[in-house]
Amino acid sequence: MSDTEHNCCCCERKKVRSEKERRELMNRLKRIEGQIRGLQRMLDEDAYCPDILTQASAANSALNSFCRTLLASHLRTCVSEDIREGREDTIDELMNTLEKLMR
């Protein structure tokens, strides 16, 4: 069955995203990238350790938020569609993904 016949949002381990979703996720990643560059700059400028740790915590929170947003989208689209179509192995894949996220 080809991708066009299947109309799956995430066939062949790829995900077709709307332009809005792609833009929002990319904007989040660019902000996180800016925070990481800020951390590098702070280190280069010999910033005080607690200040660097505070900024690192903010970057970590932003990345966790990105992951939650992406996971919610995955659950609403790919996982729910796979379950409706009887693909039980999706649950195992989801459990493996959650284990990695919770380390």
XYZ file of C-alpha atoms in Angstrom:
103
model
C 0.000 0.000 0.000
C 1.492 3.399 -0.944
C 1.481 6.479 1.294
C -1.157 8.077 -0.893
C -3.429 5.052 -0.516
C -2.886 4.903 3.232
C -3.490 8.599 4.174
C -1.542 8.081 7.393
C -0.133 11.076 9.223
C 3.057 9.220 10.045
C 3.846 6.581 7.447
C 7.285 5.094 6.986
C 8.308 6.643 10.334
C 7.760 10.179 9.095
C 5.131 12.635 10.230
C 3.259 14.985 7.947
C 2.762 18.173 9.962
C 0.689 21.205 9.179
C 2.650 24.332 8.385
C 1.316 25.902 11.604
C 2.500 22.984 13.769
C 5.902 22.924 12.052
C 6.329 26.691 12.516
C 5.339 26.574 16.206
C 7.697 23.674 16.961
C 10.541 25.316 15.031
C 10.016 28.606 16.888
C 10.269 26.759 20.200
C 13.502 25.082 19.106
C 14.983 28.384 17.953
C 14.237 29.935 21.356
C 15.895 26.944 23.054
C 18.872 27.293 20.728
C 19.128 30.944 21.775
C 19.083 29.913 25.433
C 21.905 27.422 24.809
C 23.950 30.095 23.042
C 23.302 32.321 26.045
C 24.680 29.591 28.315
C 27.812 29.342 26.173
C 28.237 33.121 26.322
C 27.790 33.102 30.099
C 30.478 30.457 30.440
C 32.829 32.388 28.133
C 32.235 35.510 30.234
C 32.916 33.665 33.509
C 29.387 34.214 34.826
C 28.582 33.240 38.382
C 27.699 29.515 38.700
C 24.179 29.988 40.146
C 23.344 32.358 37.268
C 24.437 29.751 34.717
C 22.511 27.034 36.555
C 19.364 29.180 36.563
C 19.662 29.730 32.809
C 20.357 26.012 32.250
C 17.239 25.148 34.238
C 15.180 27.493 32.064
C 16.566 25.871 28.894
C 15.812 22.421 30.311
C 12.228 23.466 31.111
C 11.797 24.835 27.593
C 13.033 21.577 26.068
C 10.716 19.556 28.334
C 7.823 21.751 27.205
C 8.768 21.128 23.557
C 8.746 17.370 24.229
C 5.333 17.523 25.945
C 3.867 19.455 23.017
C 5.302 17.010 20.485
C 4.156 13.993 22.516
C 0.612 15.362 22.791
C 0.473 15.818 19.033
C 1.823 12.304 18.503
C -0.832 10.838 20.809
C -3.678 12.762 19.164
C -2.677 11.810 15.639
C -0.325 8.903 15.012
C -1.048 6.799 18.100
C -4.817 7.209 18.033
C -4.931 6.475 14.299
C -2.743 3.378 14.667
C -4.911 2.041 17.492
C -8.102 2.615 15.478
C -6.488 0.667 12.643
C -5.586 -2.206 14.984
C -1.816 -1.657 15.129
C -1.221 -2.789 18.700
C 2.589 -2.523 18.364
C 2.127 1.244 18.587
C 1.515 0.854 22.330
C 4.902 -0.870 22.747
C 6.589 1.889 20.756
C 4.858 4.530 22.877
C 5.918 2.809 26.099
C 9.547 2.697 24.886
C 9.385 6.383 24.007
C 7.935 7.282 27.410
C 10.654 5.283 29.166
C 13.313 7.299 27.311
C 11.595 10.581 28.184
C 11.400 9.700 31.869
C 15.077 8.901 32.364
